[in-house]
Amino acid sequence: MEFKEWEPVYSRILEDMGFSREEDERAALILSRMLDPSRTAPVSVLHELICGKDVLVCGNAPGLKNELGSIDAGNYVVIAADGAAAIVLGFGVVPDIIVTDLDGDVEKEITANSMGSLMVVHAHGDNIDKLERFVPLLDRIIGTTQSVPLDNVYDFGGFSDGDRCVFLAREFGAASITLIGFDLDDKNVTHVKKKKLRWAKKLIKELFPELWAG
């Protein structure tokens, strides 16, 4: 997705959530400077993993465990949204890709990374401390931002970890996208999380209506 297409949506999200574009841009710049070329992966790897493949996007809703138990993840390219990586790994499945702002079980994400998971690490204004702490511990990294992309920090669209997984799969030509572990109407979350879930649902329903019937 071109940033000029994403930017109007991004601006509405910032206004609704009260987030700072300047801080998002600062975080992206910090991530950019941290990305050691010897530990980053080329974007072409995402194309190789995803293009023409059936993709399973795993969100971190409480129902993920049950849904994983009823699906053969081996038939898919598995993309885990942040905290979902620990659940997926617990089922003996190493995610092909982890999309993360480093807010979940990062130790399990580091383990998955050491086992081959590609890390799509997201920078935003509220996670600069996590970037500085954890990025040096990761390998095979691709950096992302929700603001203006940089030479080595990309913007594929999307806001929360879950919907950014969907945007990523679509961007790189997935043959099909299956969602599990998504409860975008979860009432048992904080007020801020509810707003994030509303945006995730809006983005998925409006841009990818075939993926969401709820």
PDB file of C-alpha atoms in Angstrom:
ATOM      1  CA  MET A   1       0.000   0.000   0.000  1.00  0.00           C
ATOM      2  CA  GLU A   2       1.305   3.424  -0.937  1.00  0.00           C
ATOM      3  CA  PHE A   3       1.595   5.795   2.015  1.00  0.00           C
ATOM      4  CA  LYS A   4      -0.570   8.378   0.233  1.00  0.00           C
ATOM      5  CA  GLU A   5      -3.424   5.821   0.376  1.00  0.00           C
ATOM      6  CA  TRP A   6      -2.817   5.006   4.027  1.00  0.00           C
ATOM      7  CA  GLU A   7      -2.143   8.530   5.295  1.00  0.00           C
ATOM      8  CA  PRO A   8      -5.780   9.765   5.461  1.00  0.00           C
ATOM      9  CA  VAL A   9      -6.737   6.703   7.522  1.00  0.00           C
ATOM     10  CA  TYR A  10      -3.669   7.133   9.703  1.00  0.00           C
ATOM     11  CA  SER A  11      -4.563  10.779  10.340  1.00  0.00           C
ATOM     12  CA  ARG A  12      -8.059   9.789  11.512  1.00  0.00           C
ATOM     13  CA  ILE A  13      -6.596   7.156  13.818  1.00  0.00           C
ATOM     14  CA  LEU A  14      -4.208   9.689  15.364  1.00  0.00           C
ATOM     15  CA  GLU A  15      -7.053  12.120  15.959  1.00  0.00           C
ATOM     16  CA  ASP A  16      -9.292   9.473  17.497  1.00  0.00           C
ATOM     17  CA  MET A  17      -6.616   7.876  19.680  1.00  0.00           C
ATOM     18  CA  GLY A  18      -4.827  11.090  20.640  1.00  0.00           C
ATOM     19  CA  PHE A  19      -1.475   9.743  19.498  1.00  0.00           C
ATOM     20  CA  SER A  20       1.421  11.845  18.252  1.00  0.00           C
ATOM     21  CA  ARG A  21       2.603  11.631  14.658  1.00  0.00           C
ATOM     22  CA  GLU A  22       5.839  13.298  15.688  1.00  0.00           C
ATOM     23  CA  GLU A  23       6.525  10.560  18.249  1.00  0.00           C
ATOM     24  CA  ASP A  24       5.690   7.860  15.687  1.00  0.00           C
ATOM     25  CA  GLU A  25       8.179   9.428  13.294  1.00  0.00           C
ATOM     26  CA  ARG A  26      10.797   9.699  16.040  1.00  0.00           C
ATOM     27  CA  ALA A  27      10.356   6.019  16.887  1.00  0.00           C
ATOM     28  CA  ALA A  28      10.713   5.047  13.219  1.00  0.00           C
ATOM     29  CA  LEU A  29      13.936   7.018  12.979  1.00  0.00           C
ATOM     30  CA  ILE A  30      15.312   5.367  16.115  1.00  0.00           C
ATOM     31  CA  LEU A  31      14.444   1.916  14.747  1.00  0.00           C
ATOM     32  CA  SER A  32      16.016   2.811  11.406  1.00  0.00           C
ATOM     33  CA  ARG A  33      19.282   3.720  13.095  1.00  0.00           C
ATOM     34  CA  MET A  34      19.254   0.510  15.154  1.00  0.00           C
ATOM     35  CA  LEU A  35      18.794  -1.864  12.229  1.00  0.00           C
ATOM     36  CA  ASP A  36      22.151  -3.486  11.614  1.00  0.00           C
ATOM     37  CA  PRO A  37      22.286  -4.638   7.974  1.00  0.00           C
ATOM     38  CA  SER A  38      23.830  -7.928   9.098  1.00  0.00           C
ATOM     39  CA  ARG A  39      20.694  -8.740  11.121  1.00  0.00           C
ATOM     40  CA  THR A  40      17.965  -7.392   8.839  1.00  0.00           C
ATOM     41  CA  ALA A  41      16.135  -9.308   6.139  1.00  0.00           C
ATOM     42  CA  PRO A  42      15.332  -7.988   2.671  1.00  0.00           C
ATOM     43  CA  VAL A  43      11.689  -7.271   1.916  1.00  0.00           C
ATOM     44  CA  SER A  44      11.939  -9.847  -0.865  1.00  0.00           C
ATOM     45  CA  VAL A  45      11.833 -12.525   1.845  1.00  0.00           C
ATOM     46  CA  LEU A  46       8.239 -11.515   2.620  1.00  0.00           C
ATOM     47  CA  HIS A  47       7.353 -11.939  -1.039  1.00  0.00           C
ATOM     48  CA  GLU A  48       8.979 -15.375  -1.125  1.00  0.00           C
ATOM     49  CA  LEU A  49       7.148 -16.487   2.021  1.00  0.00           C
ATOM     50  CA  ILE A  50       3.697 -15.112   1.207  1.00  0.00           C
ATOM     51  CA  CYS A  51       3.099 -14.695  -2.534  1.00  0.00           C
ATOM     52  CA  GLY A  52       0.634 -17.248  -3.851  1.00  0.00           C
ATOM     53  CA  LYS A  53       0.417 -19.065  -0.489  1.00  0.00           C
ATOM     54  CA  ASP A  54      -2.466 -19.723   1.886  1.00  0.00           C
ATOM     55  CA  VAL A  55      -1.831 -17.598   4.959  1.00  0.00           C
ATOM     56  CA  LEU A  56      -3.071 -18.200   8.500  1.00  0.00           C
ATOM     57  CA  VAL A  57      -3.145 -14.988  10.562  1.00  0.00           C
ATOM     58  CA  CYS A  58      -3.190 -15.681  14.301  1.00  0.00           C
ATOM     59  CA  GLY A  59      -4.533 -12.960  16.573  1.00  0.00           C
ATOM     60  CA  ASN A  60      -4.148 -13.045  20.323  1.00  0.00           C
ATOM     61  CA  ALA A  61      -7.785 -13.383  21.398  1.00  0.00           C
ATOM     62  CA  PRO A  62      -8.568 -15.928  24.151  1.00  0.00           C
ATOM     63  CA  GLY A  63     -10.101 -18.329  21.629  1.00  0.00           C
ATOM     64  CA  LEU A  64      -6.839 -18.799  19.745  1.00  0.00           C
ATOM     65  CA  LYS A  65      -5.913 -22.022  21.545  1.00  0.00           C
ATOM     66  CA  ASN A  66      -9.192 -23.728  20.651  1.00  0.00           C
ATOM     67  CA  GLU A  67      -9.029 -22.581  17.055  1.00  0.00           C
ATOM     68  CA  LEU A  68      -5.439 -23.742  16.665  1.00  0.00           C
ATOM     69  CA  GLY A  69      -6.501 -27.140  17.941  1.00  0.00           C
ATOM     70  CA  SER A  70      -9.011 -27.510  15.115  1.00  0.00           C
ATOM     71  CA  ILE A  71      -6.827 -26.437  12.181  1.00  0.00           C
ATOM     72  CA  ASP A  72      -3.752 -27.897  10.525  1.00  0.00           C
ATOM     73  CA  ALA A  73      -1.338 -24.990  10.651  1.00  0.00           C
ATOM     74  CA  GLY A  74       1.087 -26.985   8.534  1.00  0.00           C
ATOM     75  CA  ASN A  75      -1.051 -26.207   5.497  1.00  0.00           C
ATOM     76  CA  TYR A  76      -0.408 -22.467   5.834  1.00  0.00           C
ATOM     77  CA  VAL A  77       2.181 -19.777   6.054  1.00  0.00           C
ATOM     78  CA  VAL A  78       1.641 -18.761   9.682  1.00  0.00           C
ATOM     79  CA  ILE A  79       1.745 -15.084  10.659  1.00  0.00           C
ATOM     80  CA  ALA A  80       1.431 -14.457  14.401  1.00  0.00           C
ATOM     81  CA  ALA A  81       0.406 -11.115  15.855  1.00  0.00           C
ATOM     82  CA  ASP A  82       2.734 -10.292  18.752  1.00  0.00           C
ATOM     83  CA  GLY A  83       1.449 -12.132  21.846  1.00  0.00           C
ATOM     84  CA  ALA A  84      -0.071 -14.861  19.676  1.00  0.00           C
ATOM     85  CA  ALA A  85       3.445 -16.069  18.893  1.00  0.00           C
ATOM     86  CA  ALA A  86       3.782 -17.633  22.357  1.00  0.00           C
ATOM     87  CA  ILE A  87       0.500 -19.553  21.924  1.00  0.00           C
ATOM     88  CA  VAL A  88       1.432 -20.747  18.443  1.00  0.00           C
ATOM     89  CA  LEU A  89       4.859 -21.839  19.647  1.00  0.00           C
ATOM     90  CA  GLY A  90       3.185 -23.706  22.503  1.00  0.00           C
ATOM     91  CA  PHE A  91       1.389 -25.807  19.886  1.00  0.00           C
ATOM     92  CA  GLY A  92       4.730 -26.834  18.436  1.00  0.00           C
ATOM     93  CA  VAL A  93       4.396 -24.495  15.465  1.00  0.00           C
ATOM     94  CA  VAL A  94       7.129 -21.986  14.715  1.00  0.00           C
ATOM     95  CA  PRO A  95       5.477 -18.952  13.104  1.00  0.00           C
ATOM     96  CA  ASP A  96       6.898 -18.102   9.717  1.00  0.00           C
ATOM     97  CA  ILE A  97       6.448 -14.408  10.512  1.00  0.00           C
ATOM     98  CA  ILE A  98       5.854 -12.535  13.769  1.00  0.00           C
ATOM     99  CA  VAL A  99       4.384  -9.050  13.483  1.00  0.00           C
ATOM    100  CA  THR A 100       5.166  -7.283  16.734  1.00  0.00           C
ATOM    101  CA  ASP A 101       5.472  -3.972  18.523  1.00  0.00           C
ATOM    102  CA  LEU A 102       7.278  -5.916  21.284  1.00  0.00           C
ATOM    103  CA  ASP A 103       4.355  -5.647  23.701  1.00  0.00           C
ATOM    104  CA  GLY A 104       3.719  -9.381  24.113  1.00  0.00           C
ATOM    105  CA  ASP A 105       5.800 -12.282  25.429  1.00  0.00           C
ATOM    106  CA  VAL A 106       9.035 -11.063  23.878  1.00  0.00           C
ATOM    107  CA  GLU A 107      11.103 -13.873  25.387  1.00  0.00           C
ATOM    108  CA  LYS A 108       9.007 -16.392  23.427  1.00  0.00           C
ATOM    109  CA  GLU A 109       9.318 -14.210  20.341  1.00  0.00           C
ATOM    110  CA  ILE A 110      13.103 -14.261  20.735  1.00  0.00           C
ATOM    111  CA  THR A 111      12.929 -18.052  20.999  1.00  0.00           C
ATOM    112  CA  ALA A 112      10.790 -18.293  17.861  1.00  0.00           C
ATOM    113  CA  ASN A 113      13.178 -15.933  16.073  1.00  0.00           C
ATOM    114  CA  SER A 114      16.109 -18.196  16.975  1.00  0.00           C
ATOM    115  CA  MET A 115      14.104 -21.071  15.457  1.00  0.00           C
ATOM    116  CA  GLY A 116      13.580 -19.234  12.175  1.00  0.00           C
ATOM    117  CA  SER A 117      10.680 -16.803  12.574  1.00  0.00           C
ATOM    118  CA  LEU A 118      11.038 -13.619  10.548  1.00  0.00           C
ATOM    119  CA  MET A 119      10.481 -10.588  12.787  1.00  0.00           C
ATOM    120  CA  VAL A 120       8.447  -7.677  11.435  1.00  0.00           C
ATOM    121  CA  VAL A 121       9.147  -5.145  14.189  1.00  0.00           C
ATOM    122  CA  HIS A 122       6.900  -2.099  14.426  1.00  0.00           C
ATOM    123  CA  ALA A 123       7.955   1.308  15.761  1.00  0.00           C
ATOM    124  CA  HIS A 124       5.450   3.745  17.272  1.00  0.00           C
ATOM    125  CA  GLY A 125       5.575   6.558  19.761  1.00  0.00           C
ATOM    126  CA  ASP A 126       4.840   4.378  22.787  1.00  0.00           C
ATOM    127  CA  ASN A 127       7.396   1.599  22.343  1.00  0.00           C
ATOM    128  CA  ILE A 128      10.746   3.334  21.948  1.00  0.00           C
ATOM    129  CA  ASP A 129      11.980   1.812  25.216  1.00  0.00           C
ATOM    130  CA  LYS A 130      11.103  -1.682  23.974  1.00  0.00           C
ATOM    131  CA  LEU A 131      12.826  -1.081  20.655  1.00  0.00           C
ATOM    132  CA  GLU A 132      15.995  -0.070  22.457  1.00  0.00           C
ATOM    133  CA  ARG A 133      15.821  -3.074  24.783  1.00  0.00           C
ATOM    134  CA  PHE A 134      14.849  -5.884  22.422  1.00  0.00           C
ATOM    135  CA  VAL A 135      15.874  -5.077  18.849  1.00  0.00           C
ATOM    136  CA  PRO A 136      19.555  -5.812  19.608  1.00  0.00           C
ATOM    137  CA  LEU A 137      18.483  -9.328  20.661  1.00  0.00           C
ATOM    138  CA  LEU A 138      16.724 -10.148  17.385  1.00  0.00           C
ATOM    139  CA  ASP A 139      17.820 -11.388  13.996  1.00  0.00           C
ATOM    140  CA  ARG A 140      16.148 -11.460  10.550  1.00  0.00           C
ATOM    141  CA  ILE A 141      14.299  -8.196  11.217  1.00  0.00           C
ATOM    142  CA  ILE A 142      12.176  -6.049   8.926  1.00  0.00           C
ATOM    143  CA  GLY A 143      11.233  -2.692  10.434  1.00  0.00           C
ATOM    144  CA  THR A 144       7.831  -1.050  10.020  1.00  0.00           C
ATOM    145  CA  THR A 145       6.088   2.182  10.928  1.00  0.00           C
ATOM    146  CA  GLN A 146       2.519   3.468  10.735  1.00  0.00           C
ATOM    147  CA  SER A 147       3.850   6.856   9.657  1.00  0.00           C
ATOM    148  CA  VAL A 148       6.079   8.018   6.784  1.00  0.00           C
ATOM    149  CA  PRO A 149       8.288   5.116   5.634  1.00  0.00           C
ATOM    150  CA  LEU A 150      12.069   5.390   5.602  1.00  0.00           C
ATOM    151  CA  ASP A 151      14.662   3.623   3.470  1.00  0.00           C
ATOM    152  CA  ASN A 152      14.787   0.628   5.811  1.00  0.00           C
ATOM    153  CA  VAL A 153      11.529   1.054   7.777  1.00  0.00           C
ATOM    154  CA  TYR A 154       8.408   0.248   5.775  1.00  0.00           C
ATOM    155  CA  ASP A 155       4.727   1.066   5.978  1.00  0.00           C
ATOM    156  CA  PHE A 156       2.521  -1.720   4.619  1.00  0.00           C
ATOM    157  CA  GLY A 157      -0.611  -0.261   6.218  1.00  0.00           C
ATOM    158  CA  GLY A 158      -2.533  -1.224   9.329  1.00  0.00           C
ATOM    159  CA  PHE A 159      -2.605  -0.037  12.920  1.00  0.00           C
ATOM    160  CA  SER A 160      -2.749  -2.797  15.525  1.00  0.00           C
ATOM    161  CA  ASP A 161      -0.667  -5.986  15.365  1.00  0.00           C
ATOM    162  CA  GLY A 162      -3.584  -8.096  14.134  1.00  0.00           C
ATOM    163  CA  ASP A 163      -4.731  -5.918  11.271  1.00  0.00           C
ATOM    164  CA  ARG A 164      -1.129  -5.178  10.279  1.00  0.00           C
ATOM    165  CA  CYS A 165      -0.725  -8.933   9.747  1.00  0.00           C
ATOM    166  CA  VAL A 166      -3.668  -8.820   7.349  1.00  0.00           C
ATOM    167  CA  PHE A 167      -2.294  -5.832   5.463  1.00  0.00           C
ATOM    168  CA  LEU A 168       1.073  -7.589   5.214  1.00  0.00           C
ATOM    169  CA  ALA A 169      -0.448 -10.765   3.801  1.00  0.00           C
ATOM    170  CA  ARG A 170      -2.432  -8.812   1.230  1.00  0.00           C
ATOM    171  CA  GLU A 171       0.513  -6.566   0.319  1.00  0.00           C
ATOM    172  CA  PHE A 172       2.659  -9.552  -0.611  1.00  0.00           C
ATOM    173  CA  GLY A 173       0.064 -11.447  -2.616  1.00  0.00           C
ATOM    174  CA  ALA A 174      -1.320 -14.172  -0.364  1.00  0.00           C
ATOM    175  CA  ALA A 175      -3.555 -16.586  -2.284  1.00  0.00           C
ATOM    176  CA  SER A 176      -5.924 -16.688   0.702  1.00  0.00           C
ATOM    177  CA  ILE A 177      -6.032 -15.255   4.218  1.00  0.00           C
ATOM    178  CA  THR A 178      -7.623 -17.113   7.125  1.00  0.00           C
ATOM    179  CA  LEU A 179      -8.099 -15.373  10.469  1.00  0.00           C
ATOM    180  CA  ILE A 180      -8.088 -17.159  13.821  1.00  0.00           C
ATOM    181  CA  GLY A 181      -7.778 -15.720  17.323  1.00  0.00           C
ATOM    182  CA  PHE A 182      -9.635 -12.535  16.434  1.00  0.00           C
ATOM    183  CA  ASP A 183     -12.261 -11.149  18.830  1.00  0.00           C
ATOM    184  CA  LEU A 184     -12.624  -7.553  17.765  1.00  0.00           C
ATOM    185  CA  ASP A 185     -15.727  -7.072  19.931  1.00  0.00           C
ATOM    186  CA  ASP A 186     -14.026  -8.183  23.158  1.00  0.00           C
ATOM    187  CA  LYS A 187     -15.620  -6.309  26.064  1.00  0.00           C
ATOM    188  CA  ASN A 188     -13.086  -7.503  28.647  1.00  0.00           C
ATOM    189  CA  VAL A 189     -10.340  -5.056  27.716  1.00  0.00           C
ATOM    190  CA  THR A 190      -9.344  -1.526  28.640  1.00  0.00           C
ATOM    191  CA  HIS A 191     -10.961   1.524  27.079  1.00  0.00           C
ATOM    192  CA  VAL A 192      -7.897   2.185  24.929  1.00  0.00           C
ATOM    193  CA  LYS A 193      -7.785  -1.441  23.789  1.00  0.00           C
ATOM    194  CA  LYS A 194     -11.470  -1.280  22.844  1.00  0.00           C
ATOM    195  CA  LYS A 195     -10.731   1.710  20.614  1.00  0.00           C
ATOM    196  CA  LYS A 196      -7.834  -0.167  19.022  1.00  0.00           C
ATOM    197  CA  LEU A 197     -10.057  -3.171  18.389  1.00  0.00           C
ATOM    198  CA  ARG A 198     -12.715  -0.946  16.816  1.00  0.00           C
ATOM    199  CA  TRP A 199     -10.102   0.410  14.424  1.00  0.00           C
ATOM    200  CA  ALA A 200      -8.838  -3.076  13.632  1.00  0.00           C
ATOM    201  CA  LYS A 201     -12.363  -4.227  12.845  1.00  0.00           C
ATOM    202  CA  LYS A 202     -13.055  -1.151  10.760  1.00  0.00           C
ATOM    203  CA  LEU A 203      -9.873  -1.582   8.736  1.00  0.00           C
ATOM    204  CA  ILE A 204     -10.448  -5.269   8.087  1.00  0.00           C
ATOM    205  CA  LYS A 205     -14.141  -4.896   7.281  1.00  0.00           C
ATOM    206  CA  GLU A 206     -13.748  -1.886   5.009  1.00  0.00           C
ATOM    207  CA  LEU A 207     -10.593  -2.874   3.184  1.00  0.00           C
ATOM    208  CA  PHE A 208     -10.949  -6.670   3.243  1.00  0.00           C
ATOM    209  CA  PRO A 209     -14.698  -7.361   3.636  1.00  0.00           C
ATOM    210  CA  GLU A 210     -14.339 -10.931   2.437  1.00  0.00           C
ATOM    211  CA  LEU A 211     -12.267 -11.760   5.536  1.00  0.00           C
ATOM    212  CA  TRP A 212     -14.718 -10.607   8.159  1.00  0.00           C
ATOM    213  CA  ALA A 213     -18.360 -11.510   8.400  1.00  0.00           C
ATOM    214  CA  GLY A 214     -18.835 -10.408  11.995  1.00  0.00           C
TER     215      GLY A 214
END
